[in-house]
Tab-separated table of C-alpha atoms and ligand atoms in Angstrom:
chain	number	residue	atom	x	y	z
A	1102	MET	CA	0.000	0.000	0.000
A	1103	THR	CA	2.693	2.472	0.994
A	1104	ASP	CA	4.713	1.658	-2.127
A	1105	ALA	CA	1.702	2.016	-4.375
A	1106	VAL	CA	0.790	5.366	-2.874
A	1107	SER	CA	4.283	6.786	-3.058
A	1108	GLU	CA	4.166	5.878	-6.715
A	1109	LEU	CA	1.027	8.012	-7.065
A	1110	TYR	CA	2.889	10.901	-5.489
A	1111	SER	CA	5.367	11.291	-8.325
A	1112	ASP	CA	5.641	13.391	-11.443
A	1113	THR	CA	6.393	10.232	-13.372
A	1114	TYR	CA	3.070	8.722	-12.400
A	1115	ALA	CA	1.026	11.869	-13.079
A	1116	ILE	CA	2.703	12.472	-16.432
A	1117	ALA	CA	2.195	8.849	-17.483
A	1118	GLN	CA	-1.496	9.012	-16.572
A	1119	ASP	CA	-1.942	12.188	-18.574
A	1120	ALA	CA	-0.072	10.762	-21.560
A	1121	ALA	CA	-2.325	7.694	-21.553
A	1122	ASP	CA	-5.509	9.775	-21.238
A	1123	PRO	CA	-7.702	9.314	-24.323
A	1124	LEU	CA	-9.036	12.866	-23.805
A	1125	ARG	CA	-5.579	14.446	-23.434
A	1126	ASP	CA	-5.994	16.634	-26.543
A	1127	MET	CA	-9.080	18.357	-25.140
A	1128	ARG	CA	-7.073	20.643	-22.861
A	1129	SER	CA	-5.519	22.412	-25.850
A	1130	GLN	CA	-9.042	23.423	-26.920
A	1131	PHE	CA	-9.215	25.751	-23.890
A	1132	LEU	CA	-7.549	28.994	-22.885
A	1133	ILE	CA	-5.827	28.330	-19.561
A	1134	PRO	CA	-5.255	31.429	-17.355
A	1135	GLN	CA	-1.598	32.136	-16.648
A	1136	HIS	CA	0.239	32.567	-13.371
A	1137	VAL	CA	3.758	34.007	-13.583
A	1138	GLY	CA	4.289	32.649	-17.039
A	1139	ALA	CA	2.840	29.165	-16.517
A	1140	ASP	CA	-0.619	27.618	-16.646
A	1141	GLN	CA	-2.701	27.981	-13.518
A	1142	ALA	CA	-3.941	24.817	-11.893
A	1143	TYR	CA	-7.560	25.856	-12.369
A	1144	PHE	CA	-10.041	23.880	-10.246
A	1145	VAL	CA	-12.961	26.275	-10.439
A	1146	GLY	CA	-14.929	24.805	-13.322
A	1147	ASN	CA	-17.745	24.446	-10.787
A	1148	SER	CA	-17.977	28.230	-10.735
A	1149	LEU	CA	-16.838	29.494	-14.134
A	1150	GLY	CA	-15.594	27.021	-16.730
A	1151	LEU	CA	-12.685	28.013	-18.950
A	1152	GLN	CA	-13.092	29.538	-22.376
A	1153	PRO	CA	-13.140	27.115	-25.321
A	1154	ARG	CA	-10.870	28.401	-28.072
A	1155	GLY	CA	-13.763	28.058	-30.503
A	1156	ALA	CA	-15.929	30.543	-28.585
A	1157	ARG	CA	-14.329	33.615	-30.114
A	1158	ALA	CA	-14.905	32.416	-33.676
A	1159	HIS	CA	-18.584	31.771	-32.982
A	1160	VAL	CA	-19.006	35.190	-31.371
A	1161	GLU	CA	-17.160	36.874	-34.236
A	1162	GLU	CA	-19.345	35.038	-36.721
A	1163	VAL	CA	-22.375	36.706	-35.137
A	1164	LEU	CA	-20.689	40.122	-35.078
A	1165	ASP	CA	-19.686	39.773	-38.731
A	1166	LYS	CA	-23.119	38.636	-39.756
A	1167	TRP	CA	-24.612	41.611	-37.961
A	1168	ALA	CA	-22.112	43.947	-39.659
A	1169	HIS	CA	-22.710	42.612	-43.161
A	1170	GLU	CA	-26.263	41.361	-43.189
A	1171	ALA	CA	-27.964	43.246	-40.346
A	1172	VAL	CA	-31.626	42.292	-40.154
A	1173	GLU	CA	-31.203	39.769	-42.956
A	1174	GLY	CA	-28.992	37.774	-40.585
A	1175	HIS	CA	-32.170	36.329	-39.144
A	1176	PHE	CA	-32.969	34.470	-42.362
A	1177	THR	CA	-29.847	34.177	-44.529
A	1178	GLY	CA	-26.600	32.262	-44.758
A	1179	GLN	CA	-25.017	30.066	-42.124
A	1180	ALA	CA	-26.181	29.983	-38.510
A	1181	GLN	CA	-29.290	32.082	-39.113
A	1182	TRP	CA	-30.516	33.814	-35.995
A	1183	MET	CA	-34.191	32.919	-36.335
A	1184	PRO	CA	-33.623	29.209	-35.645
A	1185	TYR	CA	-30.304	29.787	-33.790
A	1186	HIS	CA	-31.406	27.930	-30.653
A	1187	GLU	CA	-31.914	24.848	-32.816
A	1188	LEU	CA	-28.157	24.751	-33.452
A	1189	VAL	CA	-27.630	23.628	-29.858
A	1190	ARG	CA	-30.747	21.515	-29.398
A	1191	GLU	CA	-29.424	18.076	-30.363
A	1192	SER	CA	-26.156	18.503	-28.476
A	1193	LEU	CA	-27.942	19.758	-25.417
A	1194	ALA	CA	-30.299	16.787	-25.522
A	1195	ARG	CA	-27.295	14.418	-25.658
A	1196	LEU	CA	-25.621	16.250	-22.788
A	1197	VAL	CA	-28.539	15.720	-20.404
A	1198	GLY	CA	-29.953	12.453	-21.758
A	1199	ALA	CA	-33.125	13.948	-23.186
A	1200	LYS	CA	-35.061	14.020	-26.432
A	1201	PRO	CA	-34.483	17.153	-28.537
A	1202	LEU	CA	-38.116	18.101	-27.967
A	1203	GLU	CA	-37.482	18.196	-24.216
A	1204	VAL	CA	-34.688	20.796	-24.069
A	1205	VAL	CA	-34.174	24.434	-24.831
A	1206	ALA	CA	-31.447	26.996	-24.199
A	1207	MET	CA	-33.014	30.187	-22.907
A	1208	ASN	CA	-32.886	32.877	-20.230
A	1209	THR	CA	-30.826	32.277	-17.094
A	1210	LEU	CA	-31.049	29.639	-14.396
A	1211	THR	CA	-33.090	31.404	-11.734
A	1212	ALA	CA	-35.400	32.888	-14.378
A	1213	ASN	CA	-36.023	29.409	-15.789
A	1214	LEU	CA	-36.674	28.056	-12.312
A	1215	HIS	CA	-39.366	30.686	-11.843
A	1216	PHE	CA	-40.916	30.061	-15.253
A	1217	MET	CA	-40.972	26.322	-14.608
A	1218	MET	CA	-42.626	26.869	-11.232
A	1219	VAL	CA	-45.292	29.005	-12.878
A	1220	SER	CA	-46.346	25.867	-14.733
A	1221	PHE	CA	-45.331	23.102	-12.342
A	1222	TYR	CA	-45.925	24.565	-8.906
A	1223	ARG	CA	-49.719	24.745	-8.702
A	1224	PRO	CA	-50.447	24.844	-4.997
A	1225	THR	CA	-53.879	24.139	-3.576
A	1226	ARG	CA	-55.150	24.507	-0.033
A	1227	GLU	CA	-54.630	20.758	0.465
A	1228	ARG	CA	-51.277	20.638	-1.331
A	1229	PRO	CA	-49.451	23.929	-0.922
A	1230	ALA	CA	-45.919	22.811	-0.013
A	1231	ILE	CA	-42.537	22.722	-1.724
A	1232	LEU	CA	-39.897	20.335	-0.391
A	1233	VAL	CA	-36.244	21.326	-0.828
A	1234	GLU	CA	-32.912	20.535	0.790
A	1235	ALA	CA	-31.920	22.627	3.788
A	1236	GLY	CA	-28.922	24.722	2.761
A	1237	ALA	CA	-30.126	25.066	-0.817
A	1238	PHE	CA	-28.307	27.550	-3.024
A	1239	PRO	CA	-29.664	30.955	-1.939
A	1240	SER	CA	-31.131	31.861	-5.322
A	1241	ASP	CA	-33.163	28.644	-5.370
A	1242	ARG	CA	-34.380	29.251	-1.860
A	1243	TYR	CA	-35.369	32.842	-2.652
A	1244	ALA	CA	-37.171	31.599	-5.747
A	1245	VAL	CA	-39.232	28.907	-3.996
A	1246	GLU	CA	-39.989	31.099	-1.018
A	1247	SER	CA	-41.169	33.952	-3.216
A	1248	GLN	CA	-43.315	31.575	-5.292
A	1249	ILE	CA	-44.991	30.291	-2.142
A	1250	ARG	CA	-45.756	33.852	-1.041
A	1251	PHE	CA	-46.848	34.815	-4.551
A	1252	HIS	CA	-49.562	32.163	-4.354
A	1253	GLY	CA	-50.670	33.462	-0.959
A	1254	PHE	CA	-49.184	30.658	1.103
A	1255	ASP	CA	-46.735	30.825	3.986
A	1256	PRO	CA	-43.121	29.617	3.742
A	1257	ALA	CA	-43.140	29.045	7.519
A	1258	THR	CA	-45.445	26.069	6.997
A	1259	ASP	CA	-45.254	25.403	3.280
A	1260	LEU	CA	-41.518	25.426	2.610
A	1261	ILE	CA	-40.234	22.094	3.873
A	1262	GLU	CA	-36.483	21.766	4.199
A	1263	VAL	CA	-34.813	18.381	4.546
A	1264	GLN	CA	-31.939	18.609	7.027
A	1265	PRO	CA	-28.663	16.799	6.318
A	1266	ASP	CA	-28.629	13.729	8.565
A	1267	ARG	CA	-25.048	12.512	8.266
A	1268	ASP	CA	-22.128	13.724	10.376
A	1269	ASP	CA	-20.296	15.066	7.333
A	1270	GLY	CA	-23.241	17.330	6.465
A	1271	THR	CA	-24.547	15.235	3.586
A	1272	THR	CA	-28.077	13.864	3.240
A	1273	SER	CA	-29.002	10.191	3.016
A	1274	MET	CA	-31.569	8.844	0.600
A	1275	GLU	CA	-33.475	7.570	3.626
A	1276	ALA	CA	-33.804	11.098	5.020
A	1277	ILE	CA	-35.194	12.324	1.708
A	1278	GLU	CA	-37.560	9.382	1.528
A	1279	ARG	CA	-38.748	9.942	5.121
A	1280	ALA	CA	-39.370	13.645	4.532
A	1281	ILE	CA	-41.360	13.034	1.353
A	1282	ALA	CA	-43.374	10.319	3.085
A	1283	THR	CA	-44.050	12.501	6.132
A	1284	HIS	CA	-45.239	15.518	4.151
A	1285	GLY	CA	-46.417	13.649	1.037
A	1286	ALA	CA	-50.086	14.571	1.154
A	1287	ARG	CA	-49.245	18.296	1.407
A	1288	LEU	CA	-46.532	18.384	-1.268
A	1289	ALA	CA	-47.135	20.215	-4.528
A	1290	LEU	CA	-43.492	20.129	-5.623
A	1291	VAL	CA	-40.225	18.417	-4.761
A	1292	LEU	CA	-37.249	20.450	-5.991
A	1293	TRP	CA	-33.875	18.759	-5.637
A	1294	PRO	CA	-30.304	19.408	-6.818
A	1295	GLY	CA	-28.387	16.976	-9.024
A	1296	VAL	CA	-25.201	17.782	-7.118
A	1297	GLN	CA	-25.223	19.802	-3.888
A	1298	TYR	CA	-23.108	22.900	-4.486
A	1299	ARG	CA	-21.410	23.065	-1.082
A	1300	THR	CA	-20.791	19.390	-0.285
A	1301	GLY	CA	-20.472	18.029	-3.822
A	1302	GLN	CA	-22.906	15.222	-2.999
A	1303	ALA	CA	-24.666	13.702	-6.031
A	1304	PHE	CA	-28.132	12.180	-5.700
A	1305	ASP	CA	-30.024	9.233	-7.120
A	1306	LEU	CA	-32.301	11.325	-9.292
A	1307	PRO	CA	-34.630	8.639	-10.721
A	1308	ARG	CA	-35.319	7.423	-7.208
A	1309	ILE	CA	-36.255	10.892	-5.963
A	1310	VAL	CA	-38.641	11.306	-8.904
A	1311	LYS	CA	-40.223	7.954	-8.169
A	1312	ILE	CA	-40.832	8.760	-4.518
A	1313	ALA	CA	-42.132	12.270	-5.267
A	1314	HIS	CA	-44.540	10.957	-7.895
A	1315	ALA	CA	-45.671	8.102	-5.639
A	1316	HIS	CA	-46.819	10.765	-3.177
A	1317	GLY	CA	-48.580	12.794	-5.835
A	1318	ALA	CA	-46.041	15.626	-6.058
A	1319	VAL	CA	-44.499	17.165	-9.147
A	1320	CYS	CA	-40.696	16.827	-9.259
A	1321	GLY	CA	-38.074	19.230	-10.601
A	1322	PHE	CA	-34.277	19.350	-10.530
A	1323	ASP	CA	-31.709	22.096	-10.357
A	1324	LEU	CA	-28.758	20.667	-12.260
A	1325	ALA	CA	-26.396	23.648	-12.024
A	1326	HIS	CA	-23.599	21.464	-10.623
A	1327	ALA	CA	-24.572	18.256	-12.392
A	1328	VAL	CA	-24.763	19.188	-16.053
A	1329	GLY	CA	-21.497	18.579	-17.900
A	1330	ASN	CA	-20.311	16.798	-14.749
A	1331	LEU	CA	-22.415	13.643	-14.457
A	1332	GLU	CA	-24.000	11.408	-17.058
A	1333	LEU	CA	-27.644	12.395	-16.887
A	1334	ALA	CA	-30.652	10.513	-18.207
A	1335	LEU	CA	-33.340	13.110	-17.724
A	1336	HIS	CA	-35.920	11.567	-20.005
A	1337	ASP	CA	-35.660	8.152	-18.361
A	1338	SER	CA	-35.610	9.685	-14.891
A	1339	GLY	CA	-39.182	10.778	-15.507
A	1340	VAL	CA	-38.602	14.153	-13.861
A	1341	ASP	CA	-41.174	16.766	-14.817
A	1342	PHE	CA	-38.746	19.629	-15.391
A	1343	ALA	CA	-35.130	20.582	-14.838
A	1344	VAL	CA	-33.104	23.778	-15.049
A	1345	TRP	CA	-29.389	24.482	-15.160
A	1346	CYS	CA	-26.792	27.062	-16.156
A	1347	HIS	CA	-24.071	26.810	-18.788
A	1348	TYR	CA	-21.267	28.872	-17.265
A	1349	LYS	CA	-20.068	26.249	-14.768
A	1350	TYR	CA	-19.055	22.864	-16.187
A	1351	VAL	CA	-20.482	23.724	-19.591
A	1352	ASN	CA	-17.878	26.448	-20.185
A	1353	SER	CA	-20.087	28.900	-22.061
A	1354	GLY	CA	-18.993	32.119	-20.417
A	1355	PRO	CA	-20.086	34.408	-17.581
A	1356	GLY	CA	-23.858	34.703	-17.369
A	1357	ALA	CA	-24.262	32.320	-20.309
A	1358	VAL	CA	-27.717	31.492	-21.638
A	1359	ALA	CA	-29.123	28.706	-19.450
A	1360	GLY	CA	-30.839	25.374	-20.113
A	1361	CYS	CA	-34.251	23.946	-19.420
A	1362	PHE	CA	-35.858	20.501	-19.682
A	1363	VAL	CA	-39.561	19.721	-19.816
A	1364	HIS	CA	-40.474	16.050	-19.965
A	1365	GLU	CA	-42.091	14.817	-23.162
A	1366	ARG	CA	-45.292	13.961	-21.283
A	1367	HIS	CA	-45.809	17.723	-20.840
A	1368	ALA	CA	-44.942	18.554	-24.464
A	1369	HIS	CA	-48.560	19.470	-25.194
A	1370	SER	CA	-49.377	20.637	-21.705
A	1371	ASP	CA	-52.220	23.044	-21.132
A	1372	ARG	CA	-50.818	24.026	-17.739
A	1373	PRO	CA	-50.708	27.775	-17.158
A	1374	ARG	CA	-47.495	29.370	-18.325
A	1375	PHE	CA	-46.045	32.835	-18.733
A	1376	ALA	CA	-46.047	33.125	-22.488
A	1377	GLY	CA	-44.023	35.140	-24.979
A	1378	TRP	CA	-43.935	35.228	-28.759
A	1379	TRP	CA	-40.888	32.964	-29.075
A	1380	GLY	CA	-42.812	30.146	-27.450
A	1381	HIS	CA	-45.565	30.462	-30.037
A	1382	GLU	CA	-45.949	27.752	-32.657
A	1383	GLN	CA	-43.181	28.398	-35.145
A	1384	ASN	CA	-45.134	28.161	-38.375
A	1385	THR	CA	-47.602	30.827	-37.367
A	1386	ARG	CA	-45.488	33.001	-35.061
A	1387	PHE	CA	-45.101	35.765	-37.589
A	1388	ARG	CA	-48.759	36.034	-38.402
A	1389	MET	CA	-48.684	38.099	-35.218
A	1390	GLY	CA	-52.102	36.910	-34.128
A	1391	PRO	CA	-53.517	37.718	-30.706
A	1392	HIS	CA	-53.896	34.115	-29.479
A	1393	PHE	CA	-50.959	32.188	-28.072
A	1394	VAL	CA	-50.512	28.671	-29.428
A	1395	PRO	CA	-47.502	27.048	-27.779
A	1396	THR	CA	-44.844	25.225	-29.748
A	1397	PRO	CA	-44.789	21.631	-28.501
A	1398	GLY	CA	-42.092	20.746	-25.993
A	1399	ALA	CA	-39.631	22.819	-23.997
A	1400	GLU	CA	-39.372	25.458	-26.729
A	1401	GLY	CA	-42.948	26.412	-25.966
A	1402	TRP	CA	-41.715	28.019	-22.739
A	1403	GLN	CA	-39.444	30.488	-24.567
A	1404	LEU	CA	-40.367	34.120	-24.197
A	1405	SER	CA	-38.103	36.263	-26.302
A	1406	ASN	CA	-35.950	36.005	-29.345
A	1407	PRO	CA	-32.723	34.790	-27.778
A	1408	PRO	CA	-29.490	36.747	-27.186
A	1409	ILE	CA	-27.540	35.388	-30.155
A	1410	LEU	CA	-24.202	36.786	-28.952
A	1411	GLY	CA	-24.750	35.077	-25.611
A	1412	MET	CA	-25.652	31.802	-27.246
A	1413	ALA	CA	-22.624	31.682	-29.557
A	1414	PRO	CA	-20.076	30.386	-26.981
A	1415	LEU	CA	-22.479	27.602	-26.014
A	1416	ARG	CA	-22.179	26.234	-29.552
A	1417	ALA	CA	-18.391	26.118	-29.227
A	1418	SER	CA	-18.611	24.368	-25.889
A	1419	LEU	CA	-21.160	21.773	-26.962
A	1420	GLU	CA	-18.991	20.878	-29.953
A	1421	LEU	CA	-16.359	19.756	-27.433
A	1422	PHE	CA	-18.855	17.788	-25.345
A	1423	ASP	CA	-20.025	16.079	-28.526
A	1424	ALA	CA	-16.453	15.276	-29.514
A	1425	ALA	CA	-15.557	13.845	-26.117
A	1426	GLY	CA	-18.912	12.300	-25.117
A	1427	MET	CA	-20.196	12.257	-21.544
A	1428	PRO	CA	-19.355	8.562	-20.918
A	1429	ALA	CA	-15.659	9.161	-21.662
A	1430	LEU	CA	-15.668	12.411	-19.697
A	1431	ARG	CA	-17.227	10.734	-16.684
A	1432	ALA	CA	-14.742	7.852	-16.898
A	1433	LYS	CA	-11.867	10.314	-16.824
A	1434	SER	CA	-13.536	12.338	-14.093
A	1435	LEU	CA	-13.727	9.266	-11.876
A	1436	ARG	CA	-9.995	8.658	-12.369
A	1437	LEU	CA	-9.027	12.278	-11.789
A	1438	THR	CA	-11.115	12.833	-8.665
A	1439	GLY	CA	-10.140	9.371	-7.407
A	1440	TYR	CA	-6.512	10.425	-7.787
A	1441	LEU	CA	-7.143	13.625	-5.839
A	1442	GLU	CA	-8.887	11.668	-3.094
A	1443	ALA	CA	-6.113	9.060	-2.853
A	1444	LEU	CA	-3.414	11.723	-2.582
A	1445	ILE	CA	-5.324	13.687	0.051
A	1446	ARG	CA	-5.794	10.560	2.160
A	1447	GLU	CA	-2.133	9.656	1.867
A	1448	ARG	CA	-0.423	13.035	2.143
A	1449	LEU	CA	-2.834	15.455	3.803
A	1450	ASP	CA	-4.559	13.353	6.414
A	1451	GLY	CA	-4.324	15.773	9.359
A	1452	THR	CA	-4.728	18.830	7.153
A	1453	LEU	CA	-7.776	18.295	4.968
A	1454	GLN	CA	-11.022	16.510	5.688
A	1455	ILE	CA	-13.039	15.434	2.658
A	1456	VAL	CA	-16.681	16.435	3.086
A	1457	THR	CA	-17.875	14.937	-0.214
A	1458	PRO	CA	-19.041	11.294	-0.047
A	1459	ALA	CA	-16.334	8.684	-0.692
A	1460	ASP	CA	-18.671	6.647	-2.892
A	1461	PRO	CA	-17.966	7.784	-6.486
A	1462	ALA	CA	-21.636	7.193	-7.350
A	1463	GLN	CA	-22.515	9.920	-4.840
A	1464	ARG	CA	-20.335	12.648	-6.248
A	1465	GLY	CA	-19.218	14.348	-9.436
A	1466	CYS	CA	-15.763	15.790	-10.008
A	1467	GLN	CA	-15.811	18.161	-7.022
A	1468	LEU	CA	-14.295	17.428	-3.635
A	1469	SER	CA	-15.287	19.805	-0.847
A	1470	LEU	CA	-12.485	20.076	1.656
A	1471	ARG	CA	-12.556	21.294	5.217
A	1472	VAL	CA	-9.201	22.495	6.502
A	1473	ILE	CA	-8.715	20.934	9.910
A	1474	GLY	CA	-5.229	22.147	10.723
A	1475	GLY	CA	-1.945	23.553	9.553
A	1476	ARG	CA	0.405	26.339	10.620
A	1477	GLY	CA	-1.097	26.220	14.102
A	1478	LEU	CA	-4.428	27.437	12.768
A	1479	THR	CA	-7.806	25.757	13.015
A	1480	GLY	CA	-11.275	26.012	11.518
A	1481	ARG	CA	-12.164	28.928	9.347
A	1482	ASP	CA	-8.815	30.696	9.936
A	1483	ALA	CA	-6.902	27.696	8.627
A	1484	GLY	CA	-9.259	27.438	5.663
A	1485	ARG	CA	-8.930	31.077	4.661
A	1486	ALA	CA	-5.151	31.038	5.140
A	1487	LEU	CA	-4.707	27.989	2.940
A	1488	PHE	CA	-7.112	29.275	0.334
A	1489	ASP	CA	-5.280	32.599	0.028
A	1490	ASP	CA	-1.910	30.869	-0.028
A	1491	LEU	CA	-2.933	28.522	-2.847
A	1492	ALA	CA	-3.879	31.464	-5.049
A	1493	THR	CA	-0.357	32.917	-4.692
A	1494	ARG	CA	0.935	29.604	-6.034
A	1495	GLY	CA	-1.337	29.673	-9.074
A	1496	VAL	CA	-3.614	26.985	-7.669
A	1497	LEU	CA	-7.240	28.103	-7.902
A	1498	GLY	CA	-10.057	26.590	-5.924
A	1499	ASP	CA	-12.965	28.433	-4.425
A	1500	TRP	CA	-14.166	29.254	-0.965
A	1501	ARG	CA	-17.636	28.595	0.384
A	1502	GLU	CA	-18.629	29.937	3.772
A	1503	PRO	CA	-18.336	28.947	6.476
A	1504	ASP	CA	-15.326	26.657	6.036
A	1505	VAL	CA	-15.142	24.774	2.754
A	1506	ILE	CA	-12.649	24.867	-0.120
A	1507	ARG	CA	-14.038	23.345	-3.298
A	1508	ILE	CA	-11.623	21.672	-5.705
A	1509	SER	CA	-13.148	20.485	-8.965
A	1510	PRO	CA	-10.831	18.685	-11.381
A	1511	THR	CA	-12.767	18.763	-14.649
A	1512	PRO	CA	-12.071	16.085	-17.232
A	1513	LEU	CA	-12.079	18.455	-20.225
A	1514	TYR	CA	-9.061	20.489	-19.207
A	1515	ASN	CA	-7.594	19.353	-15.860
A	1516	THR	CA	-4.770	16.853	-15.572
A	1517	HIS	CA	-3.236	14.487	-13.068
A	1518	ALA	CA	-0.301	16.913	-12.994
A	1519	ASP	CA	-2.695	19.676	-11.851
A	1520	VAL	CA	-3.939	17.445	-9.038
A	1521	LEU	CA	-0.421	16.603	-7.880
A	1522	ARG	CA	0.421	20.283	-7.963
A	1523	PHE	CA	-2.528	21.061	-5.690
A	1524	VAL	CA	-1.451	18.439	-3.152
A	1525	ARG	CA	2.131	19.714	-3.141
A	1526	ALA	CA	0.929	23.305	-2.751
A	1527	VAL	CA	-1.074	22.343	0.344
A	1528	GLU	CA	1.962	20.535	1.754
A	1529	ALA	CA	4.151	23.564	1.056
A	1530	TRP	CA	1.704	25.800	2.956
A	1531	ARG	CA	1.394	23.360	5.856
A	1532	ASP	CA	5.127	22.717	6.164
A	1533	GLY	CA	6.316	26.182	5.139
B	3068	PLP	C1	-24.826	28.596	-9.761
B	3068	PLP	C2	-26.175	28.368	-9.202
B	3068	PLP	C3	-27.197	29.323	-9.332
B	3068	PLP	C4	-26.967	30.640	-9.994
B	3068	PLP	O1	-28.145	31.164	-10.531
B	3068	PLP	P1	-28.132	32.177	-11.755
B	3068	PLP	O2	-29.561	32.418	-12.014
B	3068	PLP	O3	-27.409	31.506	-12.885
B	3068	PLP	O4	-27.385	33.406	-11.335
B	3068	PLP	C5	-28.442	29.002	-8.807
B	3068	PLP	N1	-28.668	27.829	-8.191
B	3068	PLP	C6	-27.700	26.906	-8.044
B	3068	PLP	C7	-27.990	25.615	-7.351
B	3068	PLP	C8	-26.426	27.157	-8.528
B	3068	PLP	O5	-25.463	26.248	-8.349
């Protein structure tokens, strides 16, 4: 064991792993930020993914088209703006395991969450409640709370938060099951994350859908930290809707246009929705009639003609996901994060505590790390000190209050050498 681990802790090993990586050429498709003349070890794809080299060309294509064709750009030449969202539809469907009819790129994440709740959160006096995780991402919590109030109900009784039940702050399937069973008759909606943003815990999504539906609730997912990270099978999961952003693991730039899934069974839904002209049936949209007829599927929830400049980098990014394929990316991700975990256990035992579940099926690429000691510091002080020190060494993670450093080796552009560099940087801080 000791021999095997010391082998892991060597440049030779890391370099050999990277050389044997079938996805090794993907990294050169990205612009890696520099730190004193060398590549950063960038582990913040969970927050803002790196820029694909192809993004600039797609953005410039739009700018050029605008310059030369102006309004005609909507209907002429390559990558016409009118059906521009269709250019990403098939790739997006592959990325999340959906049918093309079930996905659309539009708006931003929190906006899509609201628009989905307009249709899929239909509280009644008997069933007014929304069940979420305790410690949900603030925007999600604000959104559900404000929806409950908007319908005249009271978050104090109708927002049900499932508390983490394990010592490490993660939540067992049993706790979720118990909460849904306890409140089942009052639940209008179960909203759950694919991957918890602070702990990195990944959930058994089909099972959550099954339990929610068995108790008569609608089910939705926020996949902000799951999309481009895990292999998803949204159609088969049976979930009613899902929302996500594209600036994290999907590398489409700050504030990128977001994604939305509506299950095929709702493709012709007559549920209430907030409508806009871009959701109108395509063939008759420009007759400009007064009556809204929705386009079947997720596209029927569009409001506006989309921001073409904002959508352009998403095309570049999805080309890379198509080239690599999620199964290969996940396979590499398991190796890379497994390598990080093994090195932390071997080299940083008294320094870092891994919060994220050890079971690879219960996590994506991210490990959330609590700093338990080093340099005579403890708790939050140790965490902040290490975090700041890493940045001066060109090793970028991110900090989540109150005491977690998130390190997310992404399979598109991170390497085993990056991971080794992180571990050595922590050792240098601790021993320095
Ligand atoms: C990143 C993230 C958001 C951010 O919302 P925006 O509307 O894109 O600003 C919301 N919810 C979760 C769970 C996130 O991880």
